[in-house]
Tab-separated table of C-alpha atoms in Angstrom:
chain	number	residue	atom	x	y	z
A	1	MET	CA	-12.016	10.982	-15.203
A	2	ARG	CA	-11.651	7.453	-13.024
A	3	ALA	CA	-10.895	4.721	-15.205
A	4	LEU	CA	-10.631	0.834	-14.242
A	5	ILE	CA	-8.781	-1.354	-17.018
A	6	ALA	CA	-8.959	-5.087	-16.377
A	7	GLY	CA	-6.629	-6.776	-18.565
A	8	ALA	CA	-3.119	-5.819	-18.824
A	9	GLY	CA	-1.997	-7.168	-21.971
A	10	ARG	CA	-0.285	-5.006	-24.952
A	11	LEU	CA	-3.992	-3.522	-25.601
A	12	GLY	CA	-4.431	-2.617	-21.725
A	13	THR	CA	-1.344	-1.218	-20.989
A	14	GLN	CA	-1.166	0.825	-23.785
A	15	ILE	CA	-4.873	2.224	-23.213
A	16	ALA	CA	-3.694	2.677	-19.402
A	17	GLN	CA	-0.625	4.989	-20.629
A	18	VAL	CA	-2.447	7.371	-22.646
A	19	LEU	CA	-5.220	7.668	-20.361
A	20	ALA	CA	-2.942	8.392	-17.450
A	21	ALA	CA	-0.616	10.777	-19.684
A	22	ALA	CA	-3.988	12.706	-20.214
A	23	ARG	CA	-3.990	13.459	-16.552
A	24	ASN	CA	-6.725	10.444	-15.715
A	25	ASP	CA	-6.868	8.687	-12.477
A	26	VAL	CA	-6.153	4.941	-13.951
A	27	THR	CA	-6.271	1.510	-12.329
A	28	LEU	CA	-5.135	-1.310	-14.351
A	29	LEU	CA	-5.971	-5.031	-13.256
A	30	ASP	CA	-4.640	-8.287	-14.156
A	31	ILE	CA	-5.104	-11.997	-12.972
A	32	ASP	CA	-1.222	-12.682	-13.509
A	33	GLU	CA	0.762	-11.776	-10.316
A	34	ASP	CA	3.845	-11.873	-12.093
A	35	HIS	CA	2.937	-9.931	-15.148
A	36	ILE	CA	1.669	-7.401	-13.049
A	37	ALA	CA	4.706	-7.110	-10.594
A	38	LYS	CA	7.018	-6.937	-14.245
A	39	LEU	CA	4.761	-3.789	-14.745
A	40	GLU	CA	5.668	-2.084	-11.663
A	41	GLY	CA	7.427	1.148	-12.014
A	42	HIS	CA	7.125	1.018	-15.671
A	43	LEU	CA	3.175	2.483	-15.811
A	44	PRO	CA	2.291	5.940	-14.080
A	45	VAL	CA	-0.812	3.924	-13.003
A	46	ARG	CA	-1.789	1.949	-10.050
A	47	LEU	CA	-1.748	-1.770	-10.623
A	48	LEU	CA	-3.836	-4.489	-8.943
A	49	ALA	CA	-3.459	-8.523	-9.375
A	50	GLY	CA	-6.316	-10.437	-8.863
A	51	ASP	CA	-9.378	-11.749	-11.109
A	52	ALA	CA	-11.596	-8.975	-12.364
A	53	CYS	CA	-14.542	-11.131	-12.914
A	54	GLU	CA	-15.278	-11.510	-9.096
A	55	PRO	CA	-17.206	-8.602	-7.631
A	56	THR	CA	-15.162	-8.168	-4.347
A	57	PHE	CA	-12.090	-7.440	-6.455
A	58	LEU	CA	-13.820	-5.130	-8.819
A	59	GLU	CA	-15.315	-3.179	-5.738
A	60	HIS	CA	-11.598	-3.415	-3.994
A	61	ALA	CA	-10.187	-2.080	-7.169
A	62	GLY	CA	-12.762	1.298	-7.575
A	63	ALA	CA	-15.782	0.203	-9.587
A	64	LEU	CA	-18.001	1.999	-7.402
A	65	THR	CA	-16.415	5.428	-8.327
A	66	ALA	CA	-15.274	4.594	-11.887
A	67	ASP	CA	-16.544	6.751	-14.720
A	68	LEU	CA	-15.086	4.025	-17.385
A	69	VAL	CA	-14.406	0.612	-17.019
A	70	ILE	CA	-12.606	-1.311	-20.314
A	71	ALA	CA	-12.747	-4.860	-20.316
A	72	ALA	CA	-9.673	-5.531	-22.216
A	73	THR	CA	-8.659	-9.095	-21.295
A	74	GLY	CA	-8.096	-11.541	-24.301
A	75	ASN	CA	-11.160	-13.689	-23.375
A	76	ASP	CA	-14.478	-12.903	-24.474
A	77	GLU	CA	-16.300	-14.515	-21.546
A	78	ASP	CA	-14.489	-12.714	-19.083
A	79	ASN	CA	-15.049	-9.230	-20.901
A	80	LEU	CA	-18.994	-10.109	-20.994
A	81	VAL	CA	-18.743	-11.251	-17.581
A	82	ILE	CA	-16.799	-7.704	-16.209
A	83	SER	CA	-19.100	-5.567	-18.663
A	84	LEU	CA	-22.082	-7.018	-17.030
A	85	LEU	CA	-20.519	-6.512	-13.207
A	86	ALA	CA	-19.464	-3.061	-13.886
A	87	LYS	CA	-22.995	-1.833	-15.299
A	88	ARG	CA	-25.524	-3.665	-13.319
A	89	GLN	CA	-23.821	-4.060	-10.361
A	90	PHE	CA	-21.567	-1.155	-9.911
A	91	THR	CA	-23.658	1.248	-12.143
A	92	VAL	CA	-20.748	2.605	-13.709
A	93	PRO	CA	-21.215	5.398	-16.395
A	94	ARG	CA	-19.673	3.923	-19.338
A	95	VAL	CA	-18.348	0.136	-19.974
A	96	ALA	CA	-16.218	-0.387	-23.503
A	97	ALA	CA	-15.475	-4.399	-24.072
A	98	ARG	CA	-12.911	-5.560	-26.379
A	99	VAL	CA	-14.138	-8.466	-28.887
A	100	ASN	CA	-11.609	-11.191	-29.505
A	101	ASP	CA	-13.596	-13.325	-31.421
A	102	ALA	CA	-15.798	-11.852	-34.518
A	103	GLU	CA	-18.416	-14.690	-34.126
A	104	ASN	CA	-19.045	-13.131	-30.749
A	105	ALA	CA	-19.713	-9.655	-31.547
A	106	TRP	CA	-23.497	-9.796	-31.332
A	107	LEU	CA	-23.406	-10.549	-27.618
A	108	PHE	CA	-21.495	-7.517	-26.953
A	109	ASP	CA	-24.858	-4.903	-26.152
A	110	GLN	CA	-26.638	-3.529	-23.632
A	111	ASN	CA	-28.162	-7.039	-22.461
A	112	TRP	CA	-24.153	-7.110	-21.210
A	113	GLY	CA	-23.669	-3.963	-20.246
A	114	VAL	CA	-21.946	-3.323	-23.118
A	115	ASP	CA	-22.028	0.556	-23.940
A	116	THR	CA	-18.937	0.083	-26.434
A	117	ALA	CA	-17.879	-2.976	-28.246
A	118	VAL	CA	-14.488	-2.403	-29.745
A	119	PRO	CA	-12.827	-5.290	-32.236
A	120	ALA	CA	-9.655	-6.529	-31.520
A	121	ALA	CA	-8.317	-4.906	-34.689
A	122	THR	CA	-9.406	-1.457	-34.016
A	123	PRO	CA	-6.445	1.066	-33.729
A	124	LEU	CA	-5.282	2.231	-30.150
A	125	ILE	CA	-6.601	5.781	-30.449
A	126	SER	CA	-10.139	5.006	-32.149
A	127	LEU	CA	-10.499	2.373	-29.265
A	128	ILE	CA	-9.956	5.181	-26.547
A	129	GLU	CA	-12.034	7.819	-28.756
A	130	GLU	CA	-15.034	4.951	-28.712
A	131	ALA	CA	-14.449	4.092	-25.176
A	132	THR	CA	-14.540	7.464	-23.302
A	133	GLY	CA	-16.964	9.048	-26.127
A	134	ALA	CA	-14.469	11.445	-27.132
A	135	THR	CA	-15.360	11.646	-30.753
A	136	ASP	CA	-14.307	15.021	-31.375
A	137	THR	CA	-10.670	13.901	-32.800
A	138	VAL	CA	-9.405	11.605	-35.705
A	139	ALA	CA	-5.818	11.019	-35.037
A	140	LEU	CA	-5.337	13.372	-31.795
A	141	LEU	CA	-6.710	12.140	-28.538
A	142	ARG	CA	-7.981	15.287	-26.149
A	143	LEU	CA	-8.409	14.011	-23.170
A	144	SER	CA	-7.846	16.785	-20.776
A	145	LYS	CA	-9.137	20.186	-20.236
A	146	ALA	CA	-5.304	21.491	-20.064
A	147	GLY	CA	-5.474	20.714	-23.825
A	148	VAL	CA	-2.868	17.827	-23.343
A	149	ASP	CA	-2.796	15.798	-26.729
A	150	VAL	CA	-1.495	12.534	-26.883
A	151	ILE	CA	-0.020	11.460	-30.498
A	152	GLU	CA	1.069	7.901	-31.385
A	153	THR	CA	3.695	7.035	-33.938
A	154	ALA	CA	5.497	4.118	-34.883
A	155	ILE	CA	9.203	3.234	-35.810
A	156	THR	CA	9.905	1.331	-39.041
A	157	PRO	CA	13.214	0.622	-41.092
A	158	GLN	CA	12.644	3.682	-42.953
A	159	SER	CA	12.084	6.083	-40.173
A	160	ARG	CA	14.932	8.857	-39.861
A	161	ALA	CA	14.666	8.150	-35.818
A	162	ALA	CA	15.417	4.568	-36.269
A	163	SER	CA	19.056	3.386	-34.268
A	164	CYS	CA	18.885	7.084	-32.897
A	165	THR	CA	18.785	7.611	-29.377
A	166	LEU	CA	15.814	9.578	-27.831
A	167	ALA	CA	18.370	12.563	-26.554
A	168	GLU	CA	19.368	12.843	-30.460
A	169	ILE	CA	15.848	13.638	-31.472
A	170	PRO	CA	14.961	17.122	-31.810
A	171	LEU	CA	11.576	17.277	-30.308
A	172	PRO	CA	8.968	20.127	-30.984
A	173	ALA	CA	8.358	22.520	-27.954
A	174	GLY	CA	6.018	21.760	-25.377
A	175	ALA	CA	6.461	17.708	-26.535
A	176	VAL	CA	7.292	15.100	-24.447
A	177	ILE	CA	7.807	11.443	-24.667
A	178	ALA	CA	5.357	9.579	-22.098
A	179	THR	CA	6.658	5.809	-23.121
A	180	VAL	CA	7.918	3.719	-25.755
A	181	ILE	CA	6.451	0.544	-26.101
A	182	ARG	CA	8.503	-2.378	-27.412
A	183	ASP	CA	7.739	-6.269	-27.803
A	184	GLY	CA	4.266	-5.085	-26.279
A	185	GLN	CA	5.977	-3.664	-23.096
A	186	PRO	CA	5.579	-0.366	-22.069
A	187	THR	CA	9.263	1.411	-21.500
A	188	VAL	CA	10.364	4.156	-19.371
A	189	PRO	CA	11.932	6.617	-21.834
A	190	ALA	CA	15.511	7.279	-20.772
A	191	PRO	CA	17.234	9.567	-23.167
A	192	GLU	CA	20.244	6.617	-23.673
A	193	MET	CA	17.671	4.540	-25.178
A	194	ARG	CA	17.927	3.874	-28.590
A	195	LEU	CA	14.991	3.183	-30.910
A	196	GLN	CA	14.356	0.309	-33.004
A	197	PRO	CA	12.085	-0.633	-35.957
A	198	GLY	CA	8.470	-2.026	-34.208
A	199	ASP	CA	9.065	0.491	-31.696
A	200	GLU	CA	5.875	2.392	-30.699
A	201	LEU	CA	5.597	5.664	-29.004
A	202	LEU	CA	3.023	7.604	-27.281
A	203	VAL	CA	3.906	11.617	-26.830
A	204	VAL	CA	2.304	14.043	-24.710
A	205	SER	CA	2.174	17.616	-26.348
A	206	HIS	CA	0.711	20.997	-25.199
A	207	ALA	CA	1.780	22.432	-28.421
A	208	ALA	CA	2.812	20.649	-30.964
A	209	THR	CA	0.638	19.350	-34.386
A	210	GLU	CA	0.667	15.607	-35.028
A	211	GLN	CA	2.397	16.842	-38.010
A	212	GLU	CA	5.294	18.165	-36.364
A	213	ILE	CA	5.446	15.082	-34.186
A	214	HIS	CA	5.689	12.783	-36.933
A	215	THR	CA	7.997	14.879	-38.634
A	216	ALA	CA	10.783	14.561	-35.932
A	217	PHE	CA	10.431	10.610	-36.376
A	218	GLN	CA	9.767	9.647	-39.546
């Protein structure tokens, strides 16, 4: 699947990381050139700086061949414009948009090209399930024909993995840590990295269950 994500904030980067880990072709866009530059080397996706509300930039980013567009900026007006362009001008099959202000939710419908409107408070996994139409999962995200699962877990002060390095955590067979999200930024998971309360991890698994992954960290 070819996915185009507009908005490289915390939500956009998390979605990009999950979709990329599940072997999708992902392009992440943001209007802030400096922010995009900081993400270089930290995400296994194509990164582009520019205004996703501009048709020429969306076309350059690959909207003509995208299977999915997710408008995940922090501005509802921008998300509506991006959705409308994606659906009407580029005929993208599936368009999802983040609703930042609940009072604007009524606008996010087919008239603006939105197939799926997602409230800002929606959990990451649920958001991606709704956006991609992968409704056959609850806590696990199954987006790959190869059977790759992406499991999300968070470190709390009570977690057994708190203060441990990644190398010290015995992961189940077939599980790999795709990224550690700290302070809203995805981080390359080096073995010597020490986990802290508040860290969020995305674990890619070919065989381990959700319970086995959570047991390793919690």
